Amino acid sequence: MTGRISATLSAPFKAARPLGGLALAGTAALLGLGIRYGFIEPERIGAACEQAGPWWCALRRGLMAALGWNALGLAALVCALLSFLPDPRRHAVAAHGALVLGGAGLVLYNATAASAAVVLAIIALALRRQGPAENP
């Protein structure tokens, strides 16, 4: 009887499980916004890096070069495609990695590939959650 009660109580929350992945992508997007507006775009930071600059200027230049080559969005897309592999453990890691990289890529100048990666990762997680199709 206790199992039936706990299953009944948890039933409304089963539909909310995919929201965890979206929350993960949203958190990564917020972190990406912080990087974008706190580290990449400020003019004072760019001016400090034009001269000899502090040690973190090389990190900033490398990040900007990687974003220029769409590295974040493409990495998210690779993770999203890997999430369709049959191994369930690797699938979950790849799908959540795609959500993190894609969420950050949406706000860090890699929106095209990152948006495709987020959609594919959500589809992969939804398909795994649904389970295999039943044959009558």
CSV table of N, CA and C in Angstrom, one decimal:
chain,number,residue,atom,x,y,z
A,1,MET,N,0.8,-1.2,0.0
A,1,MET,CA,0.0,0.0,0.0
A,1,MET,C,0.9,1.3,0.0
A,2,THR,N,2.0,1.2,0.7
A,2,THR,CA,2.9,2.4,0.8
A,2,THR,C,3.4,2.7,-0.6
A,3,GLY,N,3.8,1.7,-1.4
A,3,GLY,CA,4.3,1.9,-2.7
A,3,GLY,C,3.3,2.6,-3.6
A,4,ARG,N,2.0,2.2,-3.4
A,4,ARG,CA,1.0,2.9,-4.3
A,4,ARG,C,0.8,4.3,-3.9
A,5,ILE,N,0.9,4.6,-2.6
A,5,ILE,CA,0.7,6.0,-2.1
A,5,ILE,C,1.9,6.9,-2.6
A,6,SER,N,3.1,6.4,-2.5
A,6,SER,CA,4.2,7.2,-3.0
A,6,SER,C,4.2,7.3,-4.5
A,7,ALA,N,3.8,6.3,-5.2
A,7,ALA,CA,3.6,6.5,-6.7
A,7,ALA,C,2.6,7.5,-7.0
A,8,THR,N,1.5,7.5,-6.3
A,8,THR,CA,0.4,8.5,-6.5
A,8,THR,C,0.9,9.9,-6.2
A,9,LEU,N,1.7,10.1,-5.1
A,9,LEU,CA,2.2,11.4,-4.8
A,9,LEU,C,3.2,11.9,-5.7
A,10,SER,N,4.0,11.0,-6.3
A,10,SER,CA,5.1,11.5,-7.2
A,10,SER,C,4.6,11.6,-8.6
A,11,ALA,N,3.4,11.2,-9.0
A,11,ALA,CA,2.9,11.2,-10.3
A,11,ALA,C,2.9,12.7,-10.9
A,12,PRO,N,2.4,13.7,-10.2
A,12,PRO,CA,2.4,15.0,-10.8
A,12,PRO,C,3.8,15.5,-11.1
A,13,PHE,N,4.9,15.0,-10.4
A,13,PHE,CA,6.2,15.5,-10.6
A,13,PHE,C,6.9,14.9,-11.7
A,14,LYS,N,6.4,13.7,-12.2
A,14,LYS,CA,7.1,13.0,-13.3
A,14,LYS,C,7.1,13.9,-14.6
A,15,ALA,N,6.0,14.6,-14.8
A,15,ALA,CA,6.0,15.5,-16.0
A,15,ALA,C,6.9,16.6,-15.9
A,16,ALA,N,7.4,17.0,-14.7
A,16,ALA,CA,8.3,18.1,-14.6
A,16,ALA,C,9.8,17.7,-14.7
A,17,ARG,N,10.1,16.5,-14.9
A,17,ARG,CA,11.5,16.0,-15.0
A,17,ARG,C,12.3,16.7,-16.1
A,18,PRO,N,11.7,16.8,-17.3
A,18,PRO,CA,12.5,17.5,-18.4
A,18,PRO,C,12.9,18.9,-18.1
A,19,LEU,N,12.2,19.5,-17.1
A,19,LEU,CA,12.5,20.9,-16.8
A,19,LEU,C,13.9,21.1,-16.1
A,20,GLY,N,14.4,20.0,-15.6
A,20,GLY,CA,15.7,20.0,-15.0
A,20,GLY,C,16.8,20.3,-16.1
A,21,GLY,N,16.6,19.7,-17.3
A,21,GLY,CA,17.5,20.0,-18.4
A,21,GLY,C,17.5,21.4,-18.8
A,22,LEU,N,16.2,21.9,-18.9
A,22,LEU,CA,16.1,23.3,-19.3
A,22,LEU,C,16.6,24.3,-18.3
A,23,ALA,N,16.5,23.9,-17.0
A,23,ALA,CA,17.1,24.7,-15.9
A,23,ALA,C,18.6,24.7,-16.0
A,24,LEU,N,19.2,23.6,-16.4
A,24,LEU,CA,20.6,23.5,-16.6
A,24,LEU,C,21.1,24.4,-17.7
A,25,ALA,N,20.4,24.4,-18.9
A,25,ALA,CA,20.7,25.2,-20.0
A,25,ALA,C,20.5,26.7,-19.6
A,26,GLY,N,19.5,27.0,-18.8
A,26,GLY,CA,19.2,28.4,-18.4
A,26,GLY,C,20.3,28.9,-17.5
A,27,THR,N,20.8,28.0,-16.6
A,27,THR,CA,21.9,28.4,-15.7
A,27,THR,C,23.2,28.7,-16.5
A,28,ALA,N,23.4,27.8,-17.4
A,28,ALA,CA,24.6,28.0,-18.3
A,28,ALA,C,24.5,29.3,-19.1
A,29,ALA,N,23.3,29.6,-19.5
A,29,ALA,CA,23.1,30.9,-20.3
A,29,ALA,C,23.3,32.1,-19.4
A,30,LEU,N,22.9,32.0,-18.1
A,30,LEU,CA,23.2,33.1,-17.2
A,30,LEU,C,24.7,33.3,-16.9
A,31,LEU,N,25.3,32.2,-16.8
A,31,LEU,CA,26.8,32.2,-16.6
A,31,LEU,C,27.4,32.8,-17.9
A,32,GLY,N,27.0,32.4,-19.1
A,32,GLY,CA,27.5,33.0,-20.3
A,32,GLY,C,27.2,34.5,-20.4
A,33,LEU,N,26.0,34.9,-19.9
A,33,LEU,CA,25.8,36.4,-19.9
A,33,LEU,C,26.8,37.1,-19.1
A,34,GLY,N,27.1,36.5,-17.9
A,34,GLY,CA,28.1,37.1,-17.0
A,34,GLY,C,29.4,37.2,-17.7
A,35,ILE,N,29.8,36.2,-18.4
A,35,ILE,CA,31.1,36.2,-19.1
A,35,ILE,C,31.1,37.2,-20.3
A,36,ARG,N,30.0,37.3,-21.0
A,36,ARG,CA,29.9,38.2,-22.1
A,36,ARG,C,29.9,39.7,-21.7
A,37,TYR,N,29.1,40.0,-20.7
A,37,TYR,CA,29.0,41.4,-20.3
A,37,TYR,C,30.0,41.8,-19.2
A,38,GLY,N,30.6,40.9,-18.6
A,38,GLY,CA,31.6,41.2,-17.6
A,38,GLY,C,33.0,41.0,-18.0
A,39,PHE,N,33.3,40.3,-19.1
A,39,PHE,CA,34.7,39.9,-19.4
A,39,PHE,C,35.0,40.2,-20.9
A,40,ILE,N,34.0,40.0,-21.8
A,40,ILE,CA,34.3,40.2,-23.2
A,40,ILE,C,34.0,41.6,-23.7
A,41,GLU,N,32.8,42.1,-23.4
A,41,GLU,CA,32.4,43.3,-24.0
A,41,GLU,C,32.8,44.6,-23.4
A,42,PRO,N,33.1,44.7,-22.1
A,42,PRO,CA,33.5,46.0,-21.5
A,42,PRO,C,34.7,46.6,-22.2
A,43,GLU,N,34.6,47.9,-22.5
A,43,GLU,CA,35.6,48.6,-23.2
A,43,GLU,C,36.9,48.8,-22.4
A,44,ARG,N,36.7,49.0,-21.1
A,44,ARG,CA,37.8,49.1,-20.2
A,44,ARG,C,38.7,47.9,-20.2
A,45,ILE,N,38.1,46.7,-20.3
A,45,ILE,CA,38.9,45.5,-20.3
A,45,ILE,C,39.6,45.3,-21.6
A,46,GLY,N,38.9,45.7,-22.7
A,46,GLY,CA,39.6,45.7,-24.0
A,46,GLY,C,40.7,46.7,-24.1
A,47,ALA,N,40.5,47.8,-23.5
A,47,ALA,CA,41.6,48.8,-23.5
A,47,ALA,C,42.8,48.3,-22.7
A,48,ALA,N,42.5,47.7,-21.6
A,48,ALA,CA,43.6,47.2,-20.7
A,48,ALA,C,44.4,46.1,-21.4
A,49,CYS,N,43.7,45.3,-22.3
A,49,CYS,CA,44.4,44.2,-23.0
A,49,CYS,C,45.1,44.7,-24.3
A,50,GLU,N,44.9,45.9,-24.7
A,50,GLU,CA,45.6,46.4,-25.9
A,50,GLU,C,47.0,46.7,-25.6
A,51,GLN,N,47.3,47.1,-24.4
A,51,GLN,CA,48.7,47.3,-24.0
A,51,GLN,C,49.3,46.0,-23.6
A,52,ALA,N,50.3,46.0,-22.8
A,52,ALA,CA,50.9,44.7,-22.3
A,52,ALA,C,49.9,43.9,-21.6
A,53,GLY,N,49.0,44.5,-20.8
A,53,GLY,CA,47.9,43.8,-20.2
A,53,GLY,C,48.2,42.8,-19.2
A,54,PRO,N,47.3,42.5,-18.3
A,54,PRO,CA,47.4,41.5,-17.3
A,54,PRO,C,47.4,40.1,-17.8
A,55,TRP,N,47.6,39.1,-17.0
A,55,TRP,CA,47.8,37.7,-17.4
A,55,TRP,C,46.5,37.2,-18.0
A,56,TRP,N,45.3,37.7,-17.7
A,56,TRP,CA,44.1,37.1,-18.2
A,56,TRP,C,43.7,37.6,-19.6
A,57,CYS,N,44.5,38.5,-20.1
A,57,CYS,CA,44.2,39.0,-21.5
A,57,CYS,C,44.4,37.9,-22.5
A,58,ALA,N,45.4,37.0,-22.3
A,58,ALA,CA,45.6,35.9,-23.2
A,58,ALA,C,44.3,35.0,-23.1
A,59,LEU,N,43.8,34.8,-22.0
A,59,LEU,CA,42.6,34.0,-21.8
A,59,LEU,C,41.4,34.6,-22.5
A,60,ARG,N,41.3,35.9,-22.4
A,60,ARG,CA,40.2,36.6,-23.1
A,60,ARG,C,40.4,36.5,-24.6
A,61,ARG,N,41.6,36.7,-25.1
A,61,ARG,CA,41.8,36.6,-26.6
A,61,ARG,C,41.6,35.2,-27.1
A,62,GLY,N,42.0,34.2,-26.3
A,62,GLY,CA,41.7,32.8,-26.7
A,62,GLY,C,40.2,32.5,-26.7
A,63,LEU,N,39.5,33.0,-25.7
A,63,LEU,CA,38.1,32.8,-25.7
A,63,LEU,C,37.4,33.4,-26.9
A,64,MET,N,37.8,34.6,-27.2
A,64,MET,CA,37.2,35.4,-28.3
A,64,MET,C,37.5,34.7,-29.6
A,65,ALA,N,38.7,34.1,-29.8
A,65,ALA,CA,39.0,33.4,-31.0
A,65,ALA,C,38.2,32.1,-31.1
A,66,ALA,N,38.1,31.4,-30.0
A,66,ALA,CA,37.3,30.2,-30.0
A,66,ALA,C,35.8,30.5,-30.3
A,67,LEU,N,35.3,31.5,-29.8
A,67,LEU,CA,33.9,31.9,-30.1
A,67,LEU,C,33.8,32.3,-31.5
A,68,GLY,N,34.8,33.0,-32.1
A,68,GLY,CA,34.8,33.4,-33.5
A,68,GLY,C,34.7,32.2,-34.4
A,69,TRP,N,35.3,31.1,-34.0
A,69,TRP,CA,35.2,29.8,-34.8
A,69,TRP,C,34.1,28.9,-34.4
A,70,ASN,N,33.1,29.5,-33.7
A,70,ASN,CA,31.9,28.7,-33.2
A,70,ASN,C,32.3,27.4,-32.5
A,71,ALA,N,33.3,27.5,-31.7
A,71,ALA,CA,33.8,26.2,-31.0
A,71,ALA,C,32.8,25.8,-30.0
A,72,LEU,N,32.1,26.7,-29.3
A,72,LEU,CA,31.2,26.4,-28.2
A,72,LEU,C,29.9,25.7,-28.8
A,73,GLY,N,29.4,26.3,-29.8
A,73,GLY,CA,28.2,25.8,-30.5
A,73,GLY,C,28.5,24.5,-31.2
A,74,LEU,N,29.6,24.3,-31.8
A,74,LEU,CA,30.0,23.0,-32.4
A,74,LEU,C,30.2,21.9,-31.4
A,75,ALA,N,30.8,22.3,-30.3
A,75,ALA,CA,31.0,21.3,-29.2
A,75,ALA,C,29.7,20.8,-28.7
A,76,ALA,N,28.8,21.8,-28.5
A,76,ALA,CA,27.4,21.4,-28.0
A,76,ALA,C,26.7,20.5,-29.0
A,77,LEU,N,26.9,20.8,-30.3
A,77,LEU,CA,26.2,20.0,-31.4
A,77,LEU,C,26.8,18.6,-31.4
A,78,VAL,N,28.1,18.5,-31.2
A,78,VAL,CA,28.7,17.1,-31.2
A,78,VAL,C,28.2,16.4,-30.0
A,79,CYS,N,28.1,17.0,-28.8
A,79,CYS,CA,27.6,16.3,-27.6
A,79,CYS,C,26.1,15.9,-27.8
A,80,ALA,N,25.3,16.8,-28.5
A,80,ALA,CA,23.9,16.5,-28.8
A,80,ALA,C,23.8,15.3,-29.7
A,81,LEU,N,24.7,15.2,-30.7
A,81,LEU,CA,24.6,14.0,-31.6
A,81,LEU,C,25.1,12.8,-30.9
A,82,LEU,N,26.1,12.9,-30.0
A,82,LEU,CA,26.5,11.7,-29.2
A,82,LEU,C,25.5,11.2,-28.2
A,83,SER,N,24.5,12.1,-27.9
A,83,SER,CA,23.5,11.7,-26.9
A,83,SER,C,22.5,10.7,-27.6
A,84,PHE,N,22.6,10.5,-28.9
A,84,PHE,CA,21.7,9.5,-29.5
A,84,PHE,C,22.3,8.2,-29.6
A,85,LEU,N,23.5,8.0,-29.1
A,85,LEU,CA,24.1,6.7,-29.1
A,85,LEU,C,23.4,5.8,-28.1
A,86,PRO,N,23.5,4.5,-28.3
A,86,PRO,CA,22.6,3.5,-27.5
A,86,PRO,C,23.1,3.4,-26.0
A,87,ASP,N,24.3,3.7,-25.7
A,87,ASP,CA,24.8,3.5,-24.3
A,87,ASP,C,24.1,4.5,-23.4
A,88,PRO,N,23.3,4.0,-22.4
A,88,PRO,CA,22.5,5.0,-21.6
A,88,PRO,C,23.3,5.9,-20.7
A,89,ARG,N,24.4,5.4,-20.2
A,89,ARG,CA,25.2,6.2,-19.3
A,89,ARG,C,25.9,7.4,-20.1
A,90,ARG,N,26.4,7.0,-21.2
A,90,ARG,CA,27.1,8.1,-22.0
A,90,ARG,C,26.1,9.0,-22.6
A,91,HIS,N,24.9,8.5,-22.9
A,91,HIS,CA,23.9,9.3,-23.5
A,91,HIS,C,23.5,10.5,-22.6
A,92,ALA,N,23.3,10.2,-21.3
A,92,ALA,CA,22.9,11.2,-20.4
A,92,ALA,C,24.0,12.3,-20.2
A,93,VAL,N,25.2,11.8,-20.1
A,93,VAL,CA,26.3,12.8,-19.9
A,93,VAL,C,26.4,13.7,-21.1
A,94,ALA,N,26.3,13.1,-22.3
A,94,ALA,CA,26.4,13.9,-23.6
A,94,ALA,C,25.2,14.8,-23.7
A,95,ALA,N,24.0,14.4,-23.4
A,95,ALA,CA,22.9,15.3,-23.5
A,95,ALA,C,23.0,16.4,-22.5
A,96,HIS,N,23.4,16.2,-21.3
A,96,HIS,CA,23.5,17.3,-20.3
A,96,HIS,C,24.7,18.2,-20.7
A,97,GLY,N,25.7,17.6,-21.2
A,97,GLY,CA,26.8,18.4,-21.7
A,97,GLY,C,26.4,19.3,-22.8
A,98,ALA,N,25.6,18.8,-23.7
A,98,ALA,CA,25.0,19.6,-24.8
A,98,ALA,C,24.1,20.7,-24.3
A,99,LEU,N,23.4,20.5,-23.2
A,99,LEU,CA,22.6,21.5,-22.7
A,99,LEU,C,23.4,22.6,-22.0
A,100,VAL,N,24.5,22.2,-21.3
A,100,VAL,CA,25.3,23.3,-20.7
A,100,VAL,C,26.1,24.1,-21.8
A,101,LEU,N,26.7,23.4,-22.7
A,101,LEU,CA,27.4,24.1,-23.8
A,101,LEU,C,26.5,24.9,-24.6
A,102,GLY,N,25.3,24.3,-24.9
A,102,GLY,CA,24.4,25.0,-25.8
A,102,GLY,C,23.8,26.2,-25.1
A,103,GLY,N,23.5,26.1,-23.8
A,103,GLY,CA,22.9,27.3,-23.1
A,103,GLY,C,23.9,28.4,-23.0
A,104,ALA,N,25.2,28.1,-22.8
A,104,ALA,CA,26.2,29.2,-22.8
A,104,ALA,C,26.4,29.7,-24.3
A,105,GLY,N,26.4,28.8,-25.2
A,105,GLY,CA,26.6,29.2,-26.6
A,105,GLY,C,25.5,30.1,-27.1
A,106,LEU,N,24.3,30.0,-26.6
A,106,LEU,CA,23.2,30.8,-27.0
A,106,LEU,C,23.4,32.3,-26.8
A,107,VAL,N,24.2,32.6,-25.7
A,107,VAL,CA,24.4,34.0,-25.4
A,107,VAL,C,25.9,34.5,-25.7
A,108,LEU,N,26.7,33.5,-26.1
A,108,LEU,CA,28.1,33.8,-26.4
A,108,LEU,C,28.4,33.7,-27.9
A,109,TYR,N,27.6,34.3,-28.7
A,109,TYR,CA,27.8,34.5,-30.1
A,109,TYR,C,27.8,33.2,-30.9
A,110,ASN,N,27.3,32.1,-30.4
A,110,ASN,CA,27.2,30.8,-31.2
A,110,ASN,C,25.8,30.3,-31.2
A,111,ALA,N,24.9,31.2,-31.4
A,111,ALA,CA,23.4,30.8,-31.2
A,111,ALA,C,22.9,29.8,-32.2
A,112,THR,N,23.4,29.8,-33.4
A,112,THR,CA,22.9,28.9,-34.5
A,112,THR,C,23.1,27.4,-34.1
A,113,ALA,N,24.4,27.1,-33.9
A,113,ALA,CA,24.7,25.7,-33.6
A,113,ALA,C,24.2,25.3,-32.2
A,114,ALA,N,24.3,26.3,-31.3
A,114,ALA,CA,23.9,26.0,-29.9
A,114,ALA,C,22.4,25.8,-29.8
A,115,SER,N,21.6,26.5,-30.5
A,115,SER,CA,20.1,26.3,-30.4
A,115,SER,C,19.8,24.9,-31.0
A,116,ALA,N,20.4,24.5,-32.1
A,116,ALA,CA,20.2,23.2,-32.6
A,116,ALA,C,20.6,22.1,-31.6
A,117,ALA,N,21.7,22.3,-30.9
A,117,ALA,CA,22.2,21.4,-29.9
A,117,ALA,C,21.2,21.2,-28.8
A,118,VAL,N,20.7,22.4,-28.3
A,118,VAL,CA,19.8,22.3,-27.2
A,118,VAL,C,18.5,21.5,-27.6
A,119,VAL,N,18.0,21.8,-28.7
A,119,VAL,CA,16.8,21.1,-29.2
A,119,VAL,C,17.1,19.6,-29.3
A,120,LEU,N,18.2,19.2,-30.0
A,120,LEU,CA,18.5,17.8,-30.1
A,120,LEU,C,18.7,17.1,-28.7
A,121,ALA,N,19.3,17.8,-27.8
A,121,ALA,CA,19.6,17.2,-26.5
A,121,ALA,C,18.2,17.0,-25.8
A,122,ILE,N,17.3,18.0,-25.9
A,122,ILE,CA,16.0,17.8,-25.2
A,122,ILE,C,15.2,16.6,-25.9
A,123,ILE,N,15.3,16.5,-27.2
A,123,ILE,CA,14.7,15.4,-27.9
A,123,ILE,C,15.3,14.1,-27.4
A,124,ALA,N,16.6,14.0,-27.3
A,124,ALA,CA,17.3,12.8,-26.9
A,124,ALA,C,16.9,12.4,-25.5
A,125,LEU,N,16.8,13.4,-24.6
A,125,LEU,CA,16.4,13.1,-23.2
A,125,LEU,C,14.9,12.7,-23.2
A,126,ALA,N,14.1,13.3,-24.0
A,126,ALA,CA,12.7,12.9,-24.0
A,126,ALA,C,12.5,11.5,-24.5
A,127,LEU,N,13.3,11.1,-25.6
A,127,LEU,CA,13.2,9.8,-26.1
A,127,LEU,C,13.6,8.7,-25.1
A,128,ARG,N,14.7,9.0,-24.4
A,128,ARG,CA,15.2,8.1,-23.4
A,128,ARG,C,14.2,8.0,-22.2
A,129,ARG,N,13.6,9.0,-21.9
A,129,ARG,CA,12.6,9.0,-20.8
A,129,ARG,C,11.4,8.2,-21.1
A,130,GLN,N,11.0,8.3,-22.4
A,130,GLN,CA,9.8,7.6,-22.8
A,130,GLN,C,10.0,6.1,-22.8
A,131,GLY,N,11.3,5.7,-23.2
A,131,GLY,CA,11.6,4.3,-23.2
A,131,GLY,C,11.3,3.7,-24.5
A,132,PRO,N,11.7,2.4,-24.7
A,132,PRO,CA,11.4,1.8,-26.0
A,132,PRO,C,9.9,1.6,-26.3
A,133,ALA,N,9.6,1.6,-27.6
A,133,ALA,CA,8.2,1.4,-28.0
A,133,ALA,C,7.8,0.0,-27.7
A,134,GLU,N,6.5,-0.1,-27.2
A,134,GLU,CA,6.0,-1.4,-26.9
A,134,GLU,C,5.3,-2.0,-28.1
A,135,ASN,N,5.6,-3.2,-28.4
A,135,ASN,CA,4.9,-3.9,-29.5
A,135,ASN,C,3.8,-4.8,-29.0
A,136,PRO,N,2.6,-4.7,-29.5
A,136,PRO,CA,1.5,-5.5,-29.0
A,136,PRO,C,1.6,-6.9,-29.3
